[in-house]
Short mmCIF file of C-alpha atoms in Angstrom, two decimals:
data_model
loop_
_atom_site.label_atom_id
_atom_site.label_comp_id
_atom_site.label_asym_id
_atom_site.label_seq_id
_atom_site.Cartn_x
_atom_site.Cartn_y
_atom_site.Cartn_z
CA UNK Z 1 -31.66 -24.12 -67.98
CA UNK Z 2 -28.28 -23.19 -66.53
CA UNK Z 3 -27.24 -24.72 -63.23
CA UNK Z 4 -24.66 -23.59 -60.69
CA UNK Z 5 -21.01 -24.55 -60.75
CA UNK Z 6 -21.63 -26.03 -57.31
CA UNK Z 7 -24.19 -28.62 -58.45
CA UNK Z 8 -22.23 -29.31 -61.63
CA UNK Z 9 -19.35 -30.31 -59.38
CA UNK Z 10 -21.30 -33.43 -58.37
CA UNK Z 11 -20.98 -36.12 -61.03
CA UNK Z 12 -23.26 -39.06 -61.66
CA UNK Z 13 -21.82 -41.61 -59.26
CA UNK Z 14 -20.67 -45.12 -59.97
CA UNK Z 15 -23.48 -46.20 -57.64
CA UNK Z 16 -26.08 -44.83 -60.05
CA UNK Z 17 -24.40 -46.23 -63.17
CA UNK Z 18 -24.24 -49.75 -61.81
CA UNK Z 19 -27.73 -49.53 -60.35
CA UNK Z 20 -29.05 -48.60 -63.79
CA UNK Z 21 -27.22 -51.61 -65.22
CA UNK Z 22 -28.80 -53.78 -62.52
CA UNK Z 23 -32.30 -52.55 -63.42
CA UNK Z 24 -31.65 -53.26 -67.12
CA UNK Z 25 -30.52 -56.83 -66.38
CA UNK Z 26 -33.49 -57.44 -64.06
CA UNK Z 27 -35.89 -56.26 -66.75
CA UNK Z 28 -34.29 -58.78 -69.08
CA UNK Z 29 -34.96 -61.59 -66.58
CA UNK Z 30 -31.49 -61.84 -65.01
CA UNK Z 31 -31.39 -62.88 -61.36
CA UNK Z 32 -29.46 -60.32 -59.33
CA UNK Z 33 -27.53 -61.02 -56.13
CA UNK Z 34 -27.34 -57.57 -54.56
CA UNK Z 35 -24.27 -57.05 -52.34
CA UNK Z 36 -24.13 -53.38 -53.33
CA UNK Z 37 -25.60 -51.20 -50.58
CA UNK Z 38 -25.23 -51.71 -46.82
CA UNK Z 39 -28.91 -52.09 -46.01
CA UNK Z 40 -29.26 -54.79 -43.30
CA UNK Z 41 -31.42 -57.78 -44.18
CA UNK Z 42 -32.30 -58.27 -40.50
CA UNK Z 43 -35.66 -57.00 -39.20
CA UNK Z 44 -35.92 -54.29 -36.55
CA UNK Z 45 -37.09 -55.34 -33.12
CA UNK Z 46 -40.89 -55.67 -33.06
CA UNK Z 47 -41.23 -53.00 -30.34
CA UNK Z 48 -39.55 -50.46 -32.62
CA UNK Z 49 -42.05 -51.16 -35.40
CA UNK Z 50 -45.02 -51.07 -33.01
CA UNK Z 51 -43.90 -47.74 -31.59
CA UNK Z 52 -43.61 -46.14 -35.04
CA UNK Z 53 -47.06 -47.46 -35.99
CA UNK Z 54 -48.77 -46.35 -32.79
CA UNK Z 55 -47.14 -42.91 -32.59
CA UNK Z 56 -47.85 -42.22 -36.28
CA UNK Z 57 -51.58 -42.45 -35.45
CA UNK Z 58 -51.31 -39.66 -32.87
CA UNK Z 59 -52.22 -36.37 -34.61
CA UNK Z 60 -50.34 -34.33 -32.02
CA UNK Z 61 -47.06 -35.93 -33.13
CA UNK Z 62 -47.43 -35.21 -36.86
CA UNK Z 63 -46.17 -31.69 -36.42
CA UNK Z 64 -42.87 -29.85 -36.60
CA UNK Z 65 -40.58 -31.44 -34.04
CA UNK Z 66 -38.61 -28.43 -32.90
CA UNK Z 67 -36.92 -30.24 -30.04
CA UNK Z 68 -35.53 -33.58 -28.92
CA UNK Z 69 -37.84 -35.00 -26.25
CA UNK Z 70 -36.30 -35.31 -22.78
CA UNK Z 71 -37.03 -39.03 -22.54
CA UNK Z 72 -34.97 -39.65 -25.67
CA UNK Z 73 -32.06 -37.60 -24.37
CA UNK Z 74 -32.12 -39.50 -21.08
CA UNK Z 75 -32.25 -42.85 -22.89
CA UNK Z 76 -29.29 -41.89 -25.05
CA UNK Z 77 -27.24 -40.61 -22.11
CA UNK Z 78 -27.88 -43.89 -20.26
CA UNK Z 79 -27.01 -45.91 -23.36
CA UNK Z 80 -23.69 -44.13 -23.95
CA UNK Z 81 -22.77 -44.51 -20.30
CA UNK Z 82 -23.47 -48.26 -20.31
CA UNK Z 83 -22.08 -48.86 -23.79
CA UNK Z 84 -18.95 -46.71 -23.77
CA UNK Z 85 -18.62 -45.47 -20.16
CA UNK Z 86 -19.02 -41.86 -21.28
CA UNK Z 87 -20.86 -39.33 -19.11
CA UNK Z 88 -22.87 -36.80 -21.13
CA UNK Z 89 -25.38 -34.10 -20.28
CA UNK Z 90 -28.44 -33.06 -22.29
CA UNK Z 91 -26.65 -30.09 -23.83
CA UNK Z 92 -23.90 -32.28 -25.29
CA UNK Z 93 -26.18 -34.29 -27.59
CA UNK Z 94 -28.69 -33.68 -30.38
CA UNK Z 95 -30.47 -35.77 -32.96
CA UNK Z 96 -29.82 -35.53 -36.70
CA UNK Z 97 -31.82 -37.08 -39.51
CA UNK Z 98 -29.21 -39.69 -40.30
CA UNK Z 99 -25.45 -39.34 -40.03
CA UNK Z 100 -25.23 -38.59 -43.75
CA UNK Z 101 -27.39 -35.49 -43.31
CA UNK Z 102 -25.42 -34.39 -40.27
CA UNK Z 103 -22.06 -35.12 -41.87
CA UNK Z 104 -22.88 -33.20 -45.04
CA UNK Z 105 -23.60 -30.05 -43.02
CA UNK Z 106 -21.14 -30.19 -40.10
CA UNK Z 107 -18.18 -28.87 -42.10
CA UNK Z 108 -19.92 -25.51 -42.40
CA UNK Z 109 -19.29 -24.97 -38.68
CA UNK Z 110 -15.53 -25.10 -39.01
CA UNK Z 111 -14.37 -24.15 -42.49
CA UNK Z 112 -14.65 -21.24 -44.88
CA UNK Z 113 -13.86 -21.13 -48.56
CA UNK Z 114 -10.22 -22.09 -49.28
CA UNK Z 115 -9.72 -23.58 -45.81
CA UNK Z 116 -8.38 -27.17 -45.76
CA UNK Z 117 -10.05 -30.32 -44.51
CA UNK Z 118 -8.52 -33.79 -44.34
CA UNK Z 119 -10.51 -36.77 -45.59
CA UNK Z 120 -9.74 -40.50 -45.79
CA UNK Z 121 -8.90 -42.07 -49.14
CA UNK Z 122 -10.74 -44.39 -49.58
CA UNK Z 123 -13.64 -43.08 -47.52
CA UNK Z 124 -17.41 -42.88 -47.45
CA UNK Z 125 -18.88 -40.62 -50.16
CA UNK Z 126 -20.67 -38.25 -47.73
CA UNK Z 127 -17.29 -37.08 -46.43
CA UNK Z 128 -16.49 -35.38 -49.74
CA UNK Z 129 -19.97 -33.88 -49.81
CA UNK Z 130 -19.23 -32.40 -46.37
CA UNK Z 131 -16.19 -30.60 -47.76
CA UNK Z 132 -18.01 -29.44 -50.89
CA UNK Z 133 -20.92 -28.04 -48.89
CA UNK Z 134 -18.40 -26.14 -46.75
CA UNK Z 135 -16.65 -24.93 -49.94
CA UNK Z 136 -13.28 -25.88 -48.51
CA UNK Z 137 -10.23 -27.46 -50.09
CA UNK Z 138 -9.84 -31.22 -49.74
CA UNK Z 139 -6.58 -32.92 -48.83
CA UNK Z 140 -6.48 -36.67 -48.29
CA UNK Z 141 -4.79 -38.99 -45.86
CA UNK Z 142 -4.23 -42.50 -47.24
CA UNK Z 143 -5.76 -45.68 -45.83
CA UNK Z 144 -3.38 -48.38 -46.99
CA UNK Z 145 -3.57 -52.12 -46.51
CA UNK Z 146 0.08 -52.14 -45.41
CA UNK Z 147 -0.99 -50.03 -42.39
CA UNK Z 148 -4.11 -52.16 -41.75
CA UNK Z 149 -6.17 -49.32 -43.23
CA UNK Z 150 -5.45 -47.12 -40.20
CA UNK Z 151 -4.85 -43.37 -40.68
CA UNK Z 152 -1.29 -42.04 -40.65
CA UNK Z 153 -1.76 -38.32 -40.11
CA UNK Z 154 1.81 -38.20 -38.88
CA UNK Z 155 2.81 -38.62 -42.53
CA UNK Z 156 0.92 -35.48 -43.59
CA UNK Z 157 3.02 -32.36 -44.15
CA UNK Z 158 3.03 -29.92 -41.20
CA UNK Z 159 2.30 -27.15 -43.74
CA UNK Z 160 -1.02 -28.82 -44.51
CA UNK Z 161 -1.81 -29.63 -40.87
CA UNK Z 162 -1.30 -25.97 -39.90
CA UNK Z 163 -4.00 -24.94 -42.37
CA UNK Z 164 -6.39 -27.81 -41.62
CA UNK Z 165 -9.73 -26.88 -40.04
CA UNK Z 166 -11.20 -30.36 -39.60
CA UNK Z 167 -10.40 -34.03 -40.11
CA UNK Z 168 -12.98 -36.78 -40.64
CA UNK Z 169 -12.22 -40.17 -39.07
CA UNK Z 170 -14.47 -43.23 -39.36
CA UNK Z 171 -13.94 -46.61 -37.63
CA UNK Z 172 -14.77 -49.39 -38.06
CA UNK Z 173 -14.22 -48.20 -41.61
CA UNK Z 174 -16.59 -48.22 -44.54
CA UNK Z 175 -15.45 -49.38 -47.09
CA UNK Z 176 -12.21 -51.01 -45.89
CA UNK Z 177 -13.53 -52.93 -42.87
CA UNK Z 178 -10.49 -51.73 -40.94
CA UNK Z 179 -10.46 -50.82 -37.25
CA UNK Z 180 -8.38 -48.38 -35.22
CA UNK Z 181 -6.55 -48.56 -31.90
CA UNK Z 182 -6.95 -46.17 -29.01
CA UNK Z 183 -3.24 -45.37 -29.35
CA UNK Z 184 -3.71 -44.19 -32.94
CA UNK Z 185 -6.68 -42.03 -31.97
CA UNK Z 186 -4.62 -40.52 -29.13
CA UNK Z 187 -1.87 -39.66 -31.62
CA UNK Z 188 -4.43 -37.87 -33.80
CA UNK Z 189 -5.86 -36.03 -30.77
CA UNK Z 190 -2.33 -34.83 -29.96
CA UNK Z 191 -1.99 -33.50 -33.51
CA UNK Z 192 -5.39 -31.78 -33.23
CA UNK Z 193 -4.24 -30.00 -30.06
CA UNK Z 194 -0.92 -29.03 -31.65
CA UNK Z 195 -2.36 -27.75 -34.95
CA UNK Z 196 -5.77 -26.58 -33.69
CA UNK Z 197 -8.07 -28.61 -35.94
CA UNK Z 198 -11.35 -30.41 -35.14
CA UNK Z 199 -11.81 -34.19 -35.34
CA UNK Z 200 -15.20 -35.30 -36.67
CA UNK Z 201 -15.65 -38.98 -35.82
CA UNK Z 202 -18.19 -41.26 -37.52
CA UNK Z 203 -19.10 -44.05 -35.11
CA UNK Z 204 -21.66 -45.90 -37.24
CA UNK Z 205 -20.35 -49.47 -36.95
CA UNK Z 206 -19.14 -49.76 -33.36
CA UNK Z 207 -21.53 -52.69 -32.71
CA UNK Z 208 -20.21 -54.68 -35.68
CA UNK Z 209 -16.63 -55.61 -34.82
CA UNK Z 210 -14.95 -59.01 -35.04
CA UNK Z 211 -12.27 -61.31 -33.63
CA UNK Z 212 -12.68 -60.08 -30.04
CA UNK Z 213 -11.32 -56.65 -30.96
CA UNK Z 214 -12.29 -53.83 -28.62
CA UNK Z 215 -15.21 -51.62 -29.59
CA UNK Z 216 -15.09 -48.12 -28.12
CA UNK Z 217 -16.09 -44.52 -28.73
CA UNK Z 218 -13.58 -41.85 -29.73
CA UNK Z 219 -15.27 -39.58 -27.16
CA UNK Z 220 -14.12 -41.84 -24.32
CA UNK Z 221 -10.49 -40.81 -24.86
CA UNK Z 222 -8.69 -38.04 -22.95
CA UNK Z 223 -9.18 -34.55 -24.48
CA UNK Z 224 -11.49 -35.90 -27.22
CA UNK Z 225 -14.36 -33.62 -26.19
CA UNK Z 226 -12.02 -30.62 -26.32
CA UNK Z 227 -10.99 -31.17 -29.95
CA UNK Z 228 -13.67 -33.37 -31.45
CA UNK Z 229 -17.22 -34.56 -31.92
CA UNK Z 230 -18.95 -37.76 -32.93
CA UNK Z 231 -21.91 -39.10 -34.89
CA UNK Z 232 -23.60 -42.27 -33.62
CA UNK Z 233 -26.20 -44.02 -35.76
CA UNK Z 234 -28.92 -46.57 -34.96
CA UNK Z 235 -29.21 -47.57 -38.62
CA UNK Z 236 -26.97 -50.61 -38.79
CA UNK Z 237 -27.09 -51.98 -35.25
CA UNK Z 238 -30.86 -51.68 -34.96
CA UNK Z 239 -31.80 -52.17 -38.66
CA UNK Z 240 -33.57 -48.83 -38.95
CA UNK Z 241 -31.79 -47.38 -41.99
CA UNK Z 242 -34.87 -45.77 -43.54
CA UNK Z 243 -35.88 -44.01 -40.32
CA UNK Z 244 -32.65 -41.96 -40.39
CA UNK Z 245 -32.02 -41.96 -36.64
CA UNK Z 246 -28.64 -40.59 -35.62
CA UNK Z 247 -27.10 -38.57 -32.79
CA UNK Z 248 -24.44 -35.90 -32.63
CA UNK Z 249 -22.19 -35.68 -29.55
CA UNK Z 250 -19.89 -32.79 -28.70
CA UNK Z 251 -19.15 -30.13 -26.11
CA UNK Z 252 -22.01 -27.77 -25.23
CA UNK Z 253 -20.86 -24.86 -27.37
CA UNK Z 254 -20.31 -27.07 -30.42
CA UNK Z 255 -23.77 -28.63 -30.10
CA UNK Z 256 -25.29 -25.15 -29.66
CA UNK Z 257 -23.65 -23.97 -32.89
CA UNK Z 258 -24.75 -27.06 -34.80
CA UNK Z 259 -28.35 -26.57 -33.58
CA UNK Z 260 -28.21 -23.00 -34.86
CA UNK Z 261 -27.06 -24.22 -38.27
CA UNK Z 262 -29.62 -27.01 -38.37
CA UNK Z 263 -32.46 -24.61 -37.56
CA UNK Z 264 -31.85 -22.96 -40.93
CA UNK Z 265 -32.70 -26.06 -42.97
CA UNK Z 266 -34.56 -28.53 -40.72
CA UNK Z 267 -37.37 -28.68 -38.15
CA UNK Z 268 -36.03 -31.67 -36.25
CA UNK Z 269 -36.52 -35.41 -36.11
CA UNK Z 270 -40.05 -36.76 -36.69
CA UNK Z 271 -41.56 -37.47 -33.25
CA UNK Z 272 -42.62 -41.09 -34.00
CA UNK Z 273 -38.98 -41.80 -34.89
CA UNK Z 274 -37.81 -40.20 -31.65
CA UNK Z 275 -40.05 -42.58 -29.70
CA UNK Z 276 -38.81 -45.46 -31.88
CA UNK Z 277 -35.25 -44.47 -30.96
CA UNK Z 278 -36.13 -44.79 -27.27
CA UNK Z 279 -37.36 -48.34 -27.90
CA UNK Z 280 -34.24 -49.15 -29.91
CA UNK Z 281 -31.91 -47.95 -27.15
CA UNK Z 282 -33.73 -50.30 -24.77
CA UNK Z 283 -33.40 -53.34 -27.05
CA UNK Z 284 -31.64 -56.25 -25.34
CA UNK Z 285 -27.92 -56.20 -26.00
CA UNK Z 286 -28.20 -59.97 -26.50
CA UNK Z 287 -30.04 -59.25 -29.75
CA UNK Z 288 -27.30 -56.87 -30.90
CA UNK Z 289 -24.63 -59.43 -30.01
CA UNK Z 290 -26.47 -62.23 -31.83
CA UNK Z 291 -26.60 -60.09 -34.95
CA UNK Z 292 -22.90 -59.19 -34.64
CA UNK Z 293 -22.01 -62.89 -34.46
CA UNK Z 294 -24.08 -63.55 -37.57
CA UNK Z 295 -22.17 -60.87 -39.47
CA UNK Z 296 -18.91 -62.47 -38.33
CA UNK Z 297 -20.07 -65.89 -39.59
CA UNK Z 298 -20.97 -64.32 -42.93
CA UNK Z 299 -17.60 -62.59 -43.13
CA UNK Z 300 -15.80 -65.88 -42.51
CA UNK Z 301 -17.87 -67.77 -45.07
CA UNK Z 302 -17.46 -65.11 -47.72
CA UNK Z 303 -13.78 -64.29 -47.22
CA UNK Z 304 -12.74 -67.94 -46.86
CA UNK Z 305 -14.76 -68.80 -49.95
CA UNK Z 306 -13.17 -66.05 -52.06
CA UNK Z 307 -9.69 -67.05 -50.89
CA UNK Z 308 -10.30 -70.67 -51.91
CA UNK Z 309 -11.14 -69.68 -55.48
CA UNK Z 310 -8.08 -67.47 -55.87
CA UNK Z 311 -8.91 -63.98 -54.60
CA UNK Z 312 -6.42 -61.96 -52.57
CA UNK Z 313 -8.68 -61.07 -49.65
CA UNK Z 314 -8.03 -60.15 -46.05
CA UNK Z 315 -10.84 -60.54 -43.55
CA UNK Z 316 -12.50 -57.30 -42.52
CA UNK Z 317 -12.20 -56.54 -38.81
CA UNK Z 318 -15.48 -54.69 -38.56
CA UNK Z 319 -18.55 -53.31 -40.41
CA UNK Z 320 -20.88 -55.27 -42.67
CA UNK Z 321 -18.49 -54.97 -45.63
CA UNK Z 322 -15.60 -56.85 -47.19
CA UNK Z 323 -13.01 -54.92 -49.24
CA UNK Z 324 -11.51 -57.25 -51.83
CA UNK Z 325 -8.58 -56.79 -54.20
CA UNK Z 326 -9.60 -57.32 -57.81
CA UNK Z 327 -7.86 -60.01 -59.91
CA UNK Z 328 -4.75 -58.77 -61.70
CA UNK Z 329 -6.27 -59.30 -65.16
CA UNK Z 330 -8.62 -56.31 -64.67
CA UNK Z 331 -7.64 -52.66 -65.05
CA UNK Z 332 -9.76 -51.37 -62.20
CA UNK Z 333 -12.59 -52.16 -59.84
CA UNK Z 334 -15.27 -50.74 -62.11
CA UNK Z 335 -14.29 -53.03 -64.97
CA UNK Z 336 -14.33 -56.03 -62.64
CA UNK Z 337 -17.65 -55.09 -61.02
CA UNK Z 338 -19.30 -54.59 -64.42
CA UNK Z 339 -18.01 -57.94 -65.69
CA UNK Z 340 -19.08 -59.70 -62.49
CA UNK Z 341 -22.58 -58.26 -62.81
CA UNK Z 342 -22.93 -59.17 -66.48
CA UNK Z 343 -21.64 -62.75 -66.09
CA UNK Z 344 -23.11 -63.71 -62.72
CA UNK Z 345 -25.75 -61.17 -61.68
CA UNK Z 346 -23.69 -60.40 -58.55
CA UNK Z 347 -23.64 -56.70 -57.78
CA UNK Z 348 -20.80 -55.17 -55.76
CA UNK Z 349 -19.38 -51.65 -55.44
CA UNK Z 350 -16.18 -50.56 -57.21
CA UNK Z 351 -13.66 -49.22 -54.74
CA UNK Z 352 -13.07 -46.13 -56.88
CA UNK Z 353 -16.46 -44.93 -55.60
CA UNK Z 354 -14.69 -44.24 -52.29
CA UNK Z 355 -11.53 -42.61 -53.63
CA UNK Z 356 -8.57 -43.15 -55.92
CA UNK Z 357 -6.82 -45.55 -53.52
CA UNK Z 358 -9.81 -47.89 -53.80
CA UNK Z 359 -9.30 -48.31 -57.54
CA UNK Z 360 -7.97 -51.88 -57.29
CA UNK Z 361 -10.68 -53.05 -54.89
CA UNK Z 362 -14.39 -53.80 -54.79
CA UNK Z 363 -16.69 -53.76 -51.78
CA UNK Z 364 -19.20 -56.49 -50.97
CA UNK Z 365 -21.98 -55.95 -48.40
CA UNK Z 366 -22.71 -58.93 -46.15
CA UNK Z 367 -26.47 -58.50 -46.45
CA UNK Z 368 -27.39 -62.07 -47.40
CA UNK Z 369 -27.71 -65.18 -45.22
CA UNK Z 370 -24.75 -67.54 -44.92
CA UNK Z 371 -26.32 -70.07 -47.30
CA UNK Z 372 -26.84 -67.49 -50.03
CA UNK Z 373 -23.27 -66.22 -49.64
CA UNK Z 374 -22.06 -69.79 -50.15
CA UNK Z 375 -24.18 -69.97 -53.31
CA UNK Z 376 -22.68 -66.68 -54.51
CA UNK Z 377 -19.14 -68.00 -54.02
CA UNK Z 378 -20.07 -71.06 -56.06
CA UNK Z 379 -21.45 -68.88 -58.85
CA UNK Z 380 -18.27 -66.76 -58.94
CA UNK Z 381 -16.15 -69.91 -59.04
CA UNK Z 382 -18.07 -71.37 -61.98
CA UNK Z 383 -17.97 -68.08 -63.88
CA UNK Z 384 -14.15 -68.31 -64.13
CA UNK Z 385 -13.64 -64.57 -64.11
CA UNK Z 386 -10.13 -64.78 -62.61
#
């Protein structure tokens, strides 16, 4: 059977290769410490689970959900106002079945074949899929440790910026754990106005930020709604990754166009999940803060532990990830990750999965309790892999 050039352009990812290696080792009796994927180990609030269970038993809700229910829109508007001091109306928001789904399709609104988009390197894998689905040309802006992993679009050639249709920004950043300042966002907004491109902001980790740094929404900044849009996910903050609950925020015309596109491939978010989202948005912020503090404790334990045994590691400033430089005796992050898995059973993600500038890094997900992370550090130390 012959397949399209489009699908052949997607290679088997490093994620899949290492996951297959993990399965092989598990089948041979090896204990695996999985710090690979960012799936929270915390449980969702009980009211979220009860709502899904109860609503799933209502036959009237197991139908095509062609709209976002008004109660959900109102809950989200109230949440964004309290959380980020942003005033929205019902025509400026819509649900999507997970940010990844929304992100992979949004580029089609702005770019045609041979148009240019700007993506972070390193950056989350769905960003490249967004560009490939839109059939546009990818240019990259570097996220370098020397700039605290913040974007420097001012270093991009004006010739490229003039042809750019959209830029994807994501902070706190997966995989780097970096954060961004309002000033840097404002500089990018100024470039968007000057060169007439759209900013697509991924706001997935705004509730997981450390060291008393400010957490805010890109949409709260002057002129952001004129030149940009934002995805906001409940997955990480509310531990609902499998439910795929995410929101898209933009000006009314942009949301209208995205709804038109979405209507071609989707019938909307499952109603029980919409009701679960309402419960999630009403969860006590004390619970969210307690969880954030736990992630910060884990980050400190893990980063301090790695530093003590000889790793060159800087503490992430946000997200549930730590981006770690590999020891100098390894060629690249894949070689190190494979060796680490074989010798210790510890599974991490090679930075090359996120772009060429991640080649000398690996990413660890902080999805184990503090005590288990301490055990993992001890295992790495005894393995003498550096």
